Coordinates of C-alpha atoms in Angstrom, one line a residue:
M250 CA 95.8 -7.6 60.9
N251 CA 95.2 -4.7 62.4
Q252 CA 97.3 -2.6 59.9
L253 CA 95.4 -4.6 57.1
L254 CA 92.6 -3.1 58.2
S255 CA 91.4 0.2 57.2
K256 CA 89.0 2.7 59.2
S257 CA 86.2 2.0 56.9
F258 CA 86.2 -1.4 56.4
K259 CA 86.5 -2.0 60.9
P260 CA 83.1 -1.4 60.3
L261 CA 82.1 -3.9 58.4
V262 CA 84.1 -6.2 60.3
V263 CA 82.2 -5.5 63.5
A264 CA 78.8 -6.2 61.9
G265 CA 80.1 -8.6 60.4
V266 CA 81.2 -10.6 63.3
A267 CA 77.9 -9.8 65.2
V268 CA 75.9 -11.3 62.2
I269 CA 78.4 -14.3 61.1
G270 CA 77.3 -16.8 64.0
I271 CA 73.3 -16.4 62.6
S272 CA 73.5 -16.5 59.0
A273 CA 76.7 -19.3 58.9
F274 CA 74.4 -22.2 59.6
S275 CA 71.2 -21.5 58.7
G276 CA 69.1 -21.9 55.7
N277 CA 71.1 -24.3 53.7
R278 CA 69.3 -27.7 55.4
A279 CA 65.4 -25.9 55.4
Y280 CA 66.5 -25.0 51.1
E281 CA 67.7 -28.4 51.0
E282 CA 64.2 -29.8 52.0
Y283 CA 62.5 -27.1 50.3
R284 CA 64.4 -27.9 46.5
N285 CA 63.9 -32.2 47.6
E286 CA 59.9 -31.7 48.3
R287 CA 59.6 -29.7 44.6
E288 CA 61.7 -32.7 43.1
A289 CA 59.5 -35.4 44.8
I290 CA 56.2 -33.2 43.3
S291 CA 57.9 -32.9 40.3
K292 CA 58.3 -37.1 40.0
K293 CA 55.1 -38.0 40.9
M294 CA 53.6 -35.6 38.0
I295 CA 55.7 -36.2 35.5
N296 CA 55.3 -40.5 36.4
D297 CA 51.3 -39.8 36.2
L298 CA 51.8 -38.2 32.6
N299 CA 53.9 -41.0 31.7
E300 CA 51.0 -43.4 33.0
N301 CA 48.5 -41.1 31.9
K302 CA 47.0 -40.6 34.9
I303 CA 46.7 -36.9 34.3
N304 CA 46.2 -35.6 30.5
M305 CA 48.1 -32.7 30.3
F306 CA 45.6 -30.4 28.5
D307 CA 43.0 -31.3 31.0
Y308 CA 45.0 -30.4 33.8
V309 CA 46.9 -26.9 32.5
K310 CA 44.5 -24.2 31.0
E311 CA 45.1 -22.6 27.5
C312 CA 46.3 -18.8 28.5
K313 CA 43.0 -17.2 27.1
T314 CA 43.0 -13.3 26.5
L315 CA 41.5 -10.7 24.3
G316 CA 43.6 -10.2 20.8
R317 CA 44.5 -7.0 19.7
D318 CA 41.9 -6.3 17.2
E319 CA 39.5 -7.4 20.1
Q320 CA 40.7 -5.0 22.2
L321 CA 40.8 -1.9 19.8
S322 CA 37.2 -2.5 19.4
K323 CA 36.3 -2.2 23.0
L324 CA 38.8 0.7 23.3
N325 CA 37.2 1.9 20.2
K326 CA 33.3 1.9 21.7
L327 CA 34.5 3.2 25.0
S328 CA 36.0 6.6 22.7
K329 CA 33.0 6.6 20.9
V330 CA 30.6 6.8 24.0
Y331 CA 33.4 9.4 25.6
N332 CA 32.7 11.5 22.2
K333 CA 29.1 11.4 22.2
Q334 CA 29.1 12.2 25.7
K335 CA 31.3 15.2 25.1
L336 CA 28.7 16.6 22.3
N337 CA 25.7 15.9 24.9
E338 CA 24.4 12.8 22.6
Q339 CA 24.4 9.8 24.8
E340 CA 21.1 9.1 26.0
N341 CA 21.7 6.7 28.3
Q342 CA 24.8 7.8 30.7
E343 CA 24.2 4.5 32.3
E344 CA 26.2 2.9 29.4
L345 CA 29.0 5.0 29.8
I346 CA 32.0 2.9 30.2
D347 CA 34.5 4.2 32.8
L348 CA 38.1 3.0 33.4
D349 CA 39.8 3.3 36.6
L350 CA 43.0 3.9 35.4
I351 CA 45.6 4.3 32.4
V352 CA 48.7 3.2 32.5
I353 CA 51.4 5.0 30.2
G354 CA 54.4 2.8 29.4
G355 CA 54.5 -1.3 28.6
G356 CA 57.7 -2.2 30.4
A357 CA 58.1 -3.8 34.2
T358 CA 56.7 -1.0 35.8
G359 CA 54.0 -0.2 33.8
T360 CA 52.8 -3.7 32.9
G361 CA 53.2 -4.4 37.2
V362 CA 50.8 -1.5 37.6
A363 CA 48.6 -2.5 35.0
L364 CA 48.7 -6.2 37.0
D365 CA 48.6 -4.6 40.3
A366 CA 45.4 -2.3 39.8
Q367 CA 43.4 -5.2 37.5
S368 CA 43.9 -8.1 40.3
R369 CA 42.3 -5.5 43.1
G370 CA 39.4 -5.4 40.7
M371 CA 39.8 -1.9 38.9
K372 CA 39.3 -1.3 35.3
V373 CA 42.4 -0.7 33.6
A374 CA 44.1 0.0 30.2
L375 CA 47.8 0.2 29.1
F376 CA 49.2 2.0 26.2
E377 CA 52.5 0.9 25.1
K378 CA 54.5 3.6 22.3
Y379 CA 56.1 0.4 21.2
D380 CA 56.2 -3.0 21.9
F381 CA 56.3 -4.3 25.8
S382 CA 59.7 -4.7 27.0
S383 CA 61.3 -2.8 23.8
G384 CA 63.0 -0.2 26.1
T385 CA 65.2 -0.6 29.2
S386 CA 63.2 -3.7 30.5
S387 CA 65.2 -5.8 27.6
K388 CA 68.3 -4.1 27.9
S389 CA 68.9 -5.4 31.9
T390 CA 72.1 -7.5 33.0
K391 CA 69.2 -10.0 33.9
L392 CA 69.7 -10.6 37.3
V393 CA 67.0 -11.1 40.3
H394 CA 69.3 -9.1 42.7
G395 CA 69.6 -7.3 46.3
G396 CA 72.2 -5.3 44.7
I397 CA 75.8 -6.5 46.8
R398 CA 77.1 -3.3 45.8
Y399 CA 74.3 -1.2 47.2
L400 CA 74.9 -2.8 50.9
E401 CA 79.1 -1.9 50.4
S402 CA 77.7 1.7 49.9
A403 CA 74.7 2.4 52.5
I404 CA 78.2 1.2 55.1
M405 CA 80.9 2.6 53.6
K406 CA 79.1 5.5 52.6
L407 CA 76.8 5.4 55.6
R408 CA 73.4 5.5 52.7
P409 CA 70.5 4.6 54.7
S410 CA 69.0 4.9 51.7
E411 CA 71.1 2.1 49.8
L412 CA 70.4 -0.3 52.4
T413 CA 66.4 0.4 52.6
L414 CA 66.8 -0.4 49.0
V415 CA 69.0 -3.7 49.4
K416 CA 66.5 -5.2 52.0
E417 CA 63.0 -4.1 49.2
A418 CA 65.3 -5.8 47.1
L419 CA 66.1 -9.0 49.2
R420 CA 62.3 -9.3 49.5
E421 CA 61.0 -8.7 45.8
R422 CA 64.1 -11.3 44.6
S423 CA 62.0 -14.2 46.2
N424 CA 58.3 -12.8 44.9
L425 CA 59.8 -12.7 41.1
L426 CA 61.4 -16.0 41.8
N427 CA 58.4 -17.6 43.3
N428 CA 55.8 -16.0 40.9
A429 CA 57.5 -17.1 37.6
P430 CA 60.1 -20.1 38.3
H431 CA 59.9 -21.0 34.6
L432 CA 61.4 -17.9 33.2
S433 CA 63.7 -17.1 37.3
R434 CA 66.7 -19.1 38.6
Q435 CA 69.2 -18.9 41.8
L436 CA 72.5 -18.6 40.6
P437 CA 75.4 -18.6 42.6
I438 CA 78.4 -16.1 42.0
V439 CA 81.9 -16.2 42.6
I440 CA 83.7 -13.1 43.6
P441 CA 87.9 -13.7 43.2
A442 CA 89.9 -13.0 46.2
Y443 CA 93.9 -12.5 45.2
S444 CA 94.6 -11.7 49.2
I445 CA 93.8 -12.8 52.4
F446 CA 92.3 -9.1 53.2
D447 CA 90.1 -9.5 50.3
A448 CA 89.1 -13.0 51.3
S449 CA 88.0 -11.7 54.3
K450 CA 86.6 -8.5 53.1
F451 CA 84.3 -10.3 50.6
W452 CA 83.3 -12.9 53.0
I453 CA 81.8 -10.6 55.4
G454 CA 79.8 -8.4 53.1
C455 CA 78.5 -11.3 51.3
K456 CA 77.2 -13.2 55.2
L457 CA 75.9 -9.4 55.8
Y458 CA 74.2 -9.5 52.4
D459 CA 72.4 -12.9 53.9
F460 CA 71.8 -11.6 56.8
F461 CA 69.4 -9.1 55.7
Y462 CA 67.3 -12.0 53.9
P463 CA 67.0 -14.3 57.0
F464 CA 64.3 -16.6 55.2
N465 CA 65.6 -20.0 54.0
D466 CA 64.3 -20.1 50.3
I467 CA 68.1 -18.5 48.9
P468 CA 71.2 -20.5 50.0
K469 CA 74.1 -18.9 51.8
S470 CA 76.8 -17.6 50.7
Y471 CA 80.2 -19.7 51.4
L472 CA 84.0 -20.0 51.1
Q473 CA 85.7 -21.6 48.3
T474 CA 89.2 -23.1 48.1
S475 CA 91.0 -21.5 44.7
A476 CA 91.7 -25.3 43.3
Q477 CA 87.7 -25.2 43.1
T478 CA 87.6 -21.3 41.5
Y479 CA 90.2 -22.3 38.7
K480 CA 88.2 -25.8 37.5
E481 CA 85.0 -23.7 36.6
F482 CA 87.1 -20.6 35.7
P483 CA 90.1 -21.8 34.1
F484 CA 90.4 -18.1 32.9
L485 CA 91.0 -16.6 35.7
R486 CA 95.1 -15.4 36.1
E487 CA 97.3 -16.9 38.6
G488 CA 97.7 -16.1 42.4
L489 CA 94.1 -16.6 43.7
V490 CA 93.9 -16.9 47.3
S491 CA 89.9 -18.0 47.3
S492 CA 87.2 -16.7 46.4
V493 CA 83.2 -16.1 48.1
V494 CA 80.0 -17.6 46.5
Y495 CA 76.7 -15.7 47.1
Y496 CA 73.4 -16.5 45.7
D497 CA 71.3 -14.2 43.5
G498 CA 68.6 -14.7 41.3
Q499 CA 68.6 -14.5 37.6
H500 CA 65.8 -13.7 34.8
N501 CA 65.0 -13.8 31.1
D502 CA 63.9 -10.1 31.3
S503 CA 62.2 -9.5 28.3
R504 CA 59.3 -12.9 28.5
M505 CA 59.1 -11.6 31.7
N506 CA 57.9 -8.2 31.1
V507 CA 55.3 -10.0 28.5
S508 CA 54.1 -12.2 31.2
L509 CA 53.5 -9.4 33.0
A510 CA 51.5 -7.8 30.5
L511 CA 49.9 -11.1 29.2
T512 CA 48.8 -11.7 33.4
A513 CA 47.4 -8.1 32.9
A514 CA 45.6 -8.9 29.9
Q515 CA 44.1 -12.5 31.6
Q516 CA 42.8 -10.4 34.3
G517 CA 40.7 -8.5 32.2
A518 CA 42.8 -5.5 31.5
L519 CA 43.6 -3.5 27.8
T520 CA 46.8 -4.5 27.1
L521 CA 48.2 -2.1 24.1
N522 CA 51.6 -2.2 22.8
Y523 CA 52.2 0.2 19.4
T524 CA 49.3 2.6 20.9
E525 CA 51.4 6.5 21.5
V526 CA 49.9 9.2 24.0
V527 CA 49.5 12.0 21.8
E528 CA 47.4 14.2 24.1
L529 CA 46.0 14.7 27.7
I530 CA 42.6 15.0 27.8
K531 CA 41.8 17.5 31.1
E532 CA 38.7 19.3 32.3
D533 CA 38.6 22.2 34.0
K534 CA 37.6 22.5 37.7
T535 CA 35.9 25.1 39.9
N536 CA 39.0 26.3 41.3
N537 CA 40.3 27.4 37.7
K538 CA 42.7 24.5 37.8
Q539 CA 42.6 21.4 35.0
Q540 CA 41.6 18.1 36.1
L541 CA 42.9 15.0 34.3
K542 CA 40.4 12.8 32.8
G543 CA 41.9 10.6 29.9
V544 CA 44.4 10.4 27.4
I545 CA 43.8 10.2 23.5
I546 CA 46.0 7.1 21.9
K547 CA 47.1 6.6 18.8
D548 CA 47.7 3.2 17.1
R549 CA 50.9 3.4 15.6
L550 CA 50.0 0.8 12.8
T551 CA 47.0 2.0 11.5
G552 CA 47.3 6.0 12.8
K553 CA 43.7 5.8 14.3
K554 CA 43.1 8.2 17.4
Y555 CA 41.5 6.9 20.5
S556 CA 40.0 9.2 23.2
V557 CA 40.1 7.3 26.7
P558 CA 38.6 9.0 29.5
A559 CA 39.6 7.3 32.7
K560 CA 39.8 8.5 37.1
C561 CA 43.8 8.3 36.7
V562 CA 46.6 8.5 35.0
V563 CA 50.0 6.7 35.6
N564 CA 53.5 8.0 33.7
A565 CA 55.3 4.8 33.8
T566 CA 57.5 5.5 31.2
G567 CA 60.9 5.2 32.8
P568 CA 63.2 7.4 30.4
Y569 CA 60.9 9.7 28.5
C570 CA 58.4 10.1 31.8
D571 CA 59.3 14.1 31.7
S572 CA 58.1 14.3 27.9
I573 CA 54.4 12.8 29.5
R574 CA 55.2 15.1 32.6
N575 CA 56.0 18.2 29.7
L576 CA 52.2 17.3 28.2
D577 CA 50.9 17.6 31.9
D578 CA 52.9 20.6 32.6
P579 CA 55.0 22.8 29.7
R580 CA 57.0 24.6 32.4
T581 CA 57.7 21.1 34.6
D582 CA 61.4 20.5 35.4
P583 CA 62.6 17.3 34.6
I584 CA 63.4 14.6 37.2
I585 CA 66.0 12.0 35.0
T586 CA 69.6 11.7 35.5
A587 CA 69.9 8.7 32.5
S588 CA 72.8 6.7 32.6
S589 CA 73.7 4.7 29.6
G590 CA 73.9 0.3 30.6
V591 CA 76.0 -1.3 28.3
H592 CA 76.2 -5.0 27.6
I593 CA 78.0 -7.6 25.5
M594 CA 76.9 -11.3 24.2
L595 CA 79.8 -14.2 24.3
P596 CA 80.0 -17.7 23.2
G597 CA 79.0 -20.1 26.3
N598 CA 82.4 -21.6 26.8
L599 CA 84.0 -19.2 29.2
I600 CA 82.2 -19.8 32.1
P601 CA 79.7 -22.4 33.4
S602 CA 76.1 -22.6 32.8
D603 CA 75.0 -22.8 36.2
K604 CA 77.5 -19.9 38.1
G605 CA 78.3 -16.5 37.8
F606 CA 81.2 -14.6 38.6
L607 CA 81.4 -10.9 39.9
N608 CA 84.5 -8.4 39.3
P609 CA 84.1 -6.1 42.3
K610 CA 86.3 -3.5 41.2
T611 CA 87.3 -2.8 37.6
K612 CA 89.8 0.1 36.7
D613 CA 87.1 2.6 36.9
G614 CA 85.6 1.2 40.3
R615 CA 82.4 0.0 39.1
V616 CA 82.0 -3.7 39.1
L617 CA 81.1 -6.4 36.4
F618 CA 79.3 -9.2 35.9
I619 CA 79.8 -12.2 33.6
L620 CA 77.0 -14.5 33.4
P621 CA 75.7 -17.6 31.8
F622 CA 72.7 -16.6 29.5
E623 CA 70.6 -18.8 27.4
G624 CA 73.7 -20.9 26.3
K625 CA 75.8 -17.8 26.2
T626 CA 78.1 -15.9 28.0
L627 CA 76.0 -12.2 29.4
V628 CA 78.8 -9.6 30.2
G629 CA 78.2 -6.2 31.8
T630 CA 77.6 -3.1 32.8
T631 CA 79.0 0.3 31.7
D632 CA 77.3 3.3 34.0
D633 CA 77.7 6.5 32.1
P634 CA 75.8 9.6 31.4
S635 CA 73.2 9.5 28.1
P636 CA 71.3 11.2 26.0
I637 CA 67.5 10.2 26.4
I638 CA 67.5 9.0 22.8
E639 CA 64.6 5.6 21.9
N640 CA 67.0 3.5 20.3
P641 CA 70.2 3.6 21.7
Q642 CA 73.7 2.2 20.1
P643 CA 76.9 0.9 22.4
L644 CA 79.9 3.6 21.3
E645 CA 83.2 1.2 20.9
K646 CA 84.8 2.1 23.7
D647 CA 82.7 1.0 25.8
V648 CA 82.9 -2.9 24.2
E649 CA 86.4 -2.1 24.6
F650 CA 86.2 -1.3 28.3
I651 CA 84.1 -4.3 29.0
L652 CA 86.7 -6.3 26.8
D653 CA 89.5 -4.7 28.9
S654 CA 87.9 -5.3 32.4
I655 CA 87.8 -9.6 31.7
K656 CA 91.6 -9.5 30.9
E657 CA 92.1 -7.9 34.2
Y658 CA 91.2 -11.2 36.2
S659 CA 92.3 -13.4 32.9
N660 CA 95.3 -15.5 32.6
P661 CA 97.8 -14.4 29.6
N662 CA 96.4 -17.5 27.4
V663 CA 92.8 -15.9 26.8
K664 CA 92.8 -14.2 23.6
L665 CA 89.7 -11.8 23.8
D666 CA 88.5 -9.2 21.1
K667 CA 85.7 -7.5 19.2
S668 CA 85.4 -10.6 16.7
Q669 CA 84.0 -12.8 19.7
V670 CA 81.1 -10.2 20.6
L671 CA 78.3 -11.9 19.2
A672 CA 76.0 -9.2 20.1
C673 CA 76.3 -6.2 22.4
W674 CA 73.5 -3.2 23.3
S675 CA 72.7 -0.5 25.4
G676 CA 69.6 0.3 27.5
I677 CA 68.6 3.5 29.3
R678 CA 68.5 3.9 33.1
P679 CA 66.0 6.0 34.3
L680 CA 67.9 7.7 37.2
V681 CA 65.9 10.0 39.8
S682 CA 67.8 13.2 41.0
D683 CA 66.6 15.5 43.1
E684 CA 69.8 17.6 41.8
P685 CA 69.7 19.7 38.6
T686 CA 70.0 17.2 35.9
Q687 CA 71.6 19.8 33.5
G688 CA 74.5 21.7 33.7
D689 CA 78.9 21.1 34.9
N690 CA 78.1 19.9 38.9
K691 CA 75.7 16.6 38.3
K692 CA 77.4 13.9 40.4
S693 CA 78.3 10.7 38.8
T694 CA 75.5 8.4 37.3
S695 CA 77.0 5.6 39.9
Q696 CA 76.5 8.0 42.5
V697 CA 72.6 8.5 41.9
T698 CA 70.3 6.8 44.1
R699 CA 68.2 3.3 42.5
S700 CA 65.7 4.3 44.7
H701 CA 61.7 4.8 43.1
S702 CA 60.3 8.1 43.3
L703 CA 56.2 8.9 42.8
R704 CA 55.2 12.0 42.1
M705 CA 51.3 14.0 41.6
S706 CA 51.1 16.9 39.4
E707 CA 48.1 19.3 40.1
S708 CA 46.1 17.8 37.5
G709 CA 46.0 14.3 39.1
L710 CA 49.1 13.1 36.4
I711 CA 50.9 10.3 38.9
T712 CA 54.6 9.7 37.7
I713 CA 56.5 6.4 38.9
V714 CA 60.0 6.2 37.9
G715 CA 63.6 5.1 38.8
G716 CA 64.3 1.8 40.9
K717 CA 65.0 -1.3 39.4
W718 CA 63.8 -5.0 37.5
T719 CA 63.8 -7.0 41.0
T720 CA 61.5 -3.9 42.7
Y721 CA 58.9 -3.8 39.8
R722 CA 56.0 -5.3 41.8
S723 CA 56.8 -3.8 45.0
M724 CA 57.1 -0.2 43.2
A725 CA 53.6 -1.2 41.1
E726 CA 52.1 -1.4 44.6
A727 CA 52.9 1.7 46.2
T728 CA 51.8 3.2 43.0
V729 CA 48.1 1.8 43.2
N730 CA 48.1 2.5 46.9
L731 CA 48.8 5.8 45.7
V732 CA 45.9 5.8 42.9
C733 CA 43.4 4.6 45.1
S734 CA 44.2 7.2 47.9
K735 CA 44.2 10.4 45.9
H736 CA 41.5 9.5 43.5
D737 CA 39.1 8.2 46.0
I738 CA 38.9 4.7 44.3
F739 CA 37.4 1.8 46.2
T740 CA 38.9 -1.9 45.2
P741 CA 36.8 -5.3 46.5
K742 CA 40.7 -6.5 46.9
G743 CA 43.4 -5.6 48.3
C744 CA 47.1 -6.4 46.6
I745 CA 48.1 -10.0 45.4
T746 CA 50.3 -9.7 43.6
K747 CA 52.9 -10.8 46.1
N748 CA 51.4 -14.4 45.4
L749 CA 50.3 -14.3 42.4
P750 CA 51.4 -16.6 39.6
L751 CA 52.5 -15.3 35.7
I752 CA 51.5 -16.7 33.0
G753 CA 52.7 -20.6 32.7
G754 CA 54.1 -20.4 36.0
E755 CA 51.2 -22.2 38.6
K756 CA 51.8 -25.3 36.9
Y757 CA 55.3 -25.4 35.8
Y758 CA 57.0 -28.1 37.2
N759 CA 60.8 -28.8 36.9
T760 CA 61.0 -31.7 34.6
L761 CA 58.1 -30.3 32.2
N762 CA 61.3 -30.9 29.5
Q763 CA 61.2 -34.7 29.8
Y764 CA 57.2 -34.8 29.3
L765 CA 58.0 -32.4 26.1
I766 CA 60.5 -34.8 24.8
K767 CA 58.4 -37.8 25.4
N768 CA 55.4 -36.5 23.9
F769 CA 56.3 -34.3 21.3
N770 CA 59.6 -36.2 20.2
L771 CA 61.9 -32.3 20.3
P772 CA 65.3 -32.6 20.7
E773 CA 66.5 -31.8 23.9
D774 CA 67.7 -28.2 24.0
I775 CA 63.9 -27.5 22.1
A776 CA 62.3 -28.9 25.0
E777 CA 64.2 -27.3 27.6
H778 CA 63.6 -23.7 25.6
L779 CA 60.3 -24.3 26.3
A780 CA 59.6 -25.9 29.0
H781 CA 61.8 -22.2 30.4
S782 CA 60.0 -19.5 28.2
Y783 CA 57.1 -21.0 28.1
G784 CA 56.3 -22.9 31.7
D785 CA 52.8 -24.7 31.6
Q786 CA 51.9 -22.9 28.4
A787 CA 55.1 -25.1 27.0
P788 CA 53.1 -28.2 25.5
F789 CA 50.4 -25.5 23.7
V790 CA 53.4 -24.2 21.6
A791 CA 54.8 -27.6 21.0
K792 CA 51.4 -29.1 19.7
L793 CA 50.8 -26.0 17.5
G794 CA 54.6 -27.1 15.7
N795 CA 53.7 -30.5 15.8
E796 CA 49.5 -30.0 14.0
N797 CA 51.1 -27.2 11.2
G798 CA 55.2 -29.0 10.6
S799 CA 56.0 -26.0 12.4
N800 CA 58.4 -27.5 15.0
K801 CA 61.9 -26.6 12.6
R802 CA 64.7 -24.3 13.8
L803 CA 64.3 -21.1 12.5
V804 CA 68.4 -20.4 12.3
E805 CA 70.9 -23.5 13.0
G806 CA 72.6 -23.5 16.6
Y807 CA 69.5 -22.0 18.3
P808 CA 66.3 -24.0 20.0
Y809 CA 63.8 -21.5 18.6
I810 CA 61.3 -22.8 16.5
E811 CA 59.1 -21.3 13.7
A812 CA 55.9 -22.1 15.9
E813 CA 57.0 -19.9 18.2
V814 CA 56.5 -17.2 16.1
T815 CA 52.8 -18.2 15.0
Y816 CA 51.9 -18.1 18.7
G817 CA 53.8 -15.1 19.3
V818 CA 51.4 -13.3 16.6
K819 CA 48.6 -14.9 18.0
K820 CA 48.6 -15.2 21.8
E821 CA 51.8 -12.8 22.5
Y822 CA 50.5 -9.5 20.8
A823 CA 53.9 -9.7 18.9
C824 CA 52.8 -7.1 16.0
T825 CA 56.4 -6.7 13.7
A826 CA 59.7 -8.9 13.4
E827 CA 61.2 -7.0 15.9
D828 CA 59.2 -8.2 18.6
I829 CA 59.9 -11.7 18.0
I830 CA 64.1 -11.6 17.8
G831 CA 64.3 -9.1 20.2
R832 CA 61.4 -10.0 22.5
R833 CA 59.5 -13.5 22.2
T834 CA 62.5 -14.7 21.2
R835 CA 65.9 -13.6 22.4
L836 CA 67.9 -14.2 18.9
S837 CA 68.7 -10.8 18.7
F838 CA 70.7 -10.2 21.9
L839 CA 72.6 -13.7 21.5
D840 CA 73.8 -13.8 18.5
H841 CA 73.5 -10.9 15.9
D842 CA 74.1 -12.0 12.4
K843 CA 72.1 -15.2 13.1
A844 CA 69.1 -13.1 14.1
E845 CA 69.7 -11.3 10.7
I846 CA 69.7 -14.4 8.5
A847 CA 66.6 -16.0 10.8
L848 CA 64.5 -12.5 9.3
P849 CA 63.3 -13.6 6.0
K850 CA 62.0 -17.1 7.7
I851 CA 60.5 -15.4 10.4
I852 CA 58.6 -12.5 8.1
N853 CA 57.6 -14.9 5.6
I854 CA 55.5 -16.3 8.6
M855 CA 54.4 -13.3 10.0
A856 CA 52.9 -12.2 7.0
P857 CA 50.1 -14.4 6.0
L858 CA 48.7 -13.8 9.7
L859 CA 49.3 -9.8 9.7
K860 CA 47.9 -10.1 6.0
W861 CA 51.4 -8.2 4.7
S862 CA 51.4 -6.8 1.4
N863 CA 54.5 -7.6 -0.7
E864 CA 55.5 -4.0 0.5
R865 CA 54.8 -4.6 3.8
K866 CA 57.6 -7.2 3.9
K867 CA 60.1 -5.5 2.4
E868 CA 59.6 -2.7 4.6
E869 CA 59.4 -5.1 8.4
L870 CA 62.9 -6.3 7.0
K871 CA 64.2 -2.7 6.4
N872 CA 62.8 -1.7 10.1
S873 CA 64.4 -5.4 11.6
Q874 CA 68.0 -4.7 9.8
N875 CA 67.5 -1.2 11.6
Y876 CA 67.0 -2.5 14.8
L877 CA 69.8 -4.8 14.1
K878 CA 72.2 -2.5 13.7
T879 CA 71.6 -1.3 17.5
M880 CA 72.5 -4.6 18.8
T881 CA 76.2 -3.9 17.2
S882 CA 78.4 -1.0 18.3
K883 CA 79.8 2.4 16.9

């Protein structure tokens, strides 16, 4: 055995033996009790609803937020007051509306910052150039995870910062799962072992992963026989010794992001998509330095500009943060090392609907996830240097690499080729490097830390960048703490987002789909989809569909219905057909061809709601088709 154990593996064995006794037997009983208690509450609630003891529409309150036009009206008033003050025409200075905080960027981090600040009692406005989650935040692996490969890196390569990241992410994993139970779930993931050495290594590594999250709401890892593993994953090649199953989380990333924006708006924030920051407002200070005092934004749908003053501005634009930093100071050095992450979508018959698979080491040393998602099979990801562009498209070689990586573990009878790829996409990770981001001596993007970075410029611009989806909440908390301390902003409350349910999560229960089936006569797959996409707001979507006859499917084979288009426009700030197929529903990520088929119907539903002319409808179809081109490889 000693010959089998490499020097690098021995520290892991020693550490593993020390914690296995603690972690191997704890947690599962408590988790079962928690799950049974939740199911009991759900059963009682559904019984009360069936017996008309509870009226769903009295029990659940519909989300109320200002519409886009109403928000722009408030913004227009704020801009007029500011411009009058500049011209010394403001008669009553007390009428001046002054925001505490402006957030630039509507991805996970930006909407998280807006929600955290607004829920503390600050006055907040958020501006997003395109749609919420239109960039990296909708193009993730859909995992809510601590990062098991970062744990390996922390131990094997003695990187304390990686271990800190893992521990933070494991804590935040539960916060996210608890605050949006309809959009997220626990997901067991199988790691195959083809030798006793690998089985031992993976088991100890997963037990360490358990150890660094010592609470009982997530099940602990366990060994699984080769027979059971082959039953669940029949595509695997022969020779399997056993497998290790560990638990992480999964979520619907873009709907999570939209829910963050809606929750911030419900709290009172102005959250506007399709508003581009084109200039920063600065005022001279006594020491010949300039102080940031707000932004000038342009509504990209109308072209109108607004001057918006605020005490503080946060730059949360992810991979594009250097462009905002250059607006602040053209001499600033870039801090982003961009990495491309490509994913593909395959039919759903490759793996079980409730269990994922991890290829622990591809031929180039990375890991590869094969995960169930919305009835299909999501596979990814790559990790390569990337230019920072707004609409990245996957390369053919990346798609082939992913397919080849699946084949490494597949038996010869499994036939996989590009014809089976339903959709593919590329997202740009905003990695922060302390080393120069130009030149030939850059380190591999897979070696660049995933930790976040907070920076403040001389003018007061605060930039938050890096990190990962799972840690968006803690990143937002740290950012708002810095805003308050550096700009002397008093808040009536401290951070409350650890236990703040997102829109749809507060009154959601596990058997909500059964209520929708019974009361709205919905097919099982549509009821399941509405419950998990909208949570406790699902009855309002179903009611809308029944009232105007729009409970028909957008396209055959998928559970999306026409009412979701109307609801997306009226309640979720959808402004384009791309918003609907890409981020309010996930059709473009699941099936490129079916998304294209659905476009004319979607545009016809949106047109009267948004007062589109025939020319505008044609333009919308063209724009949406161009977007869909980025969901195929080149």
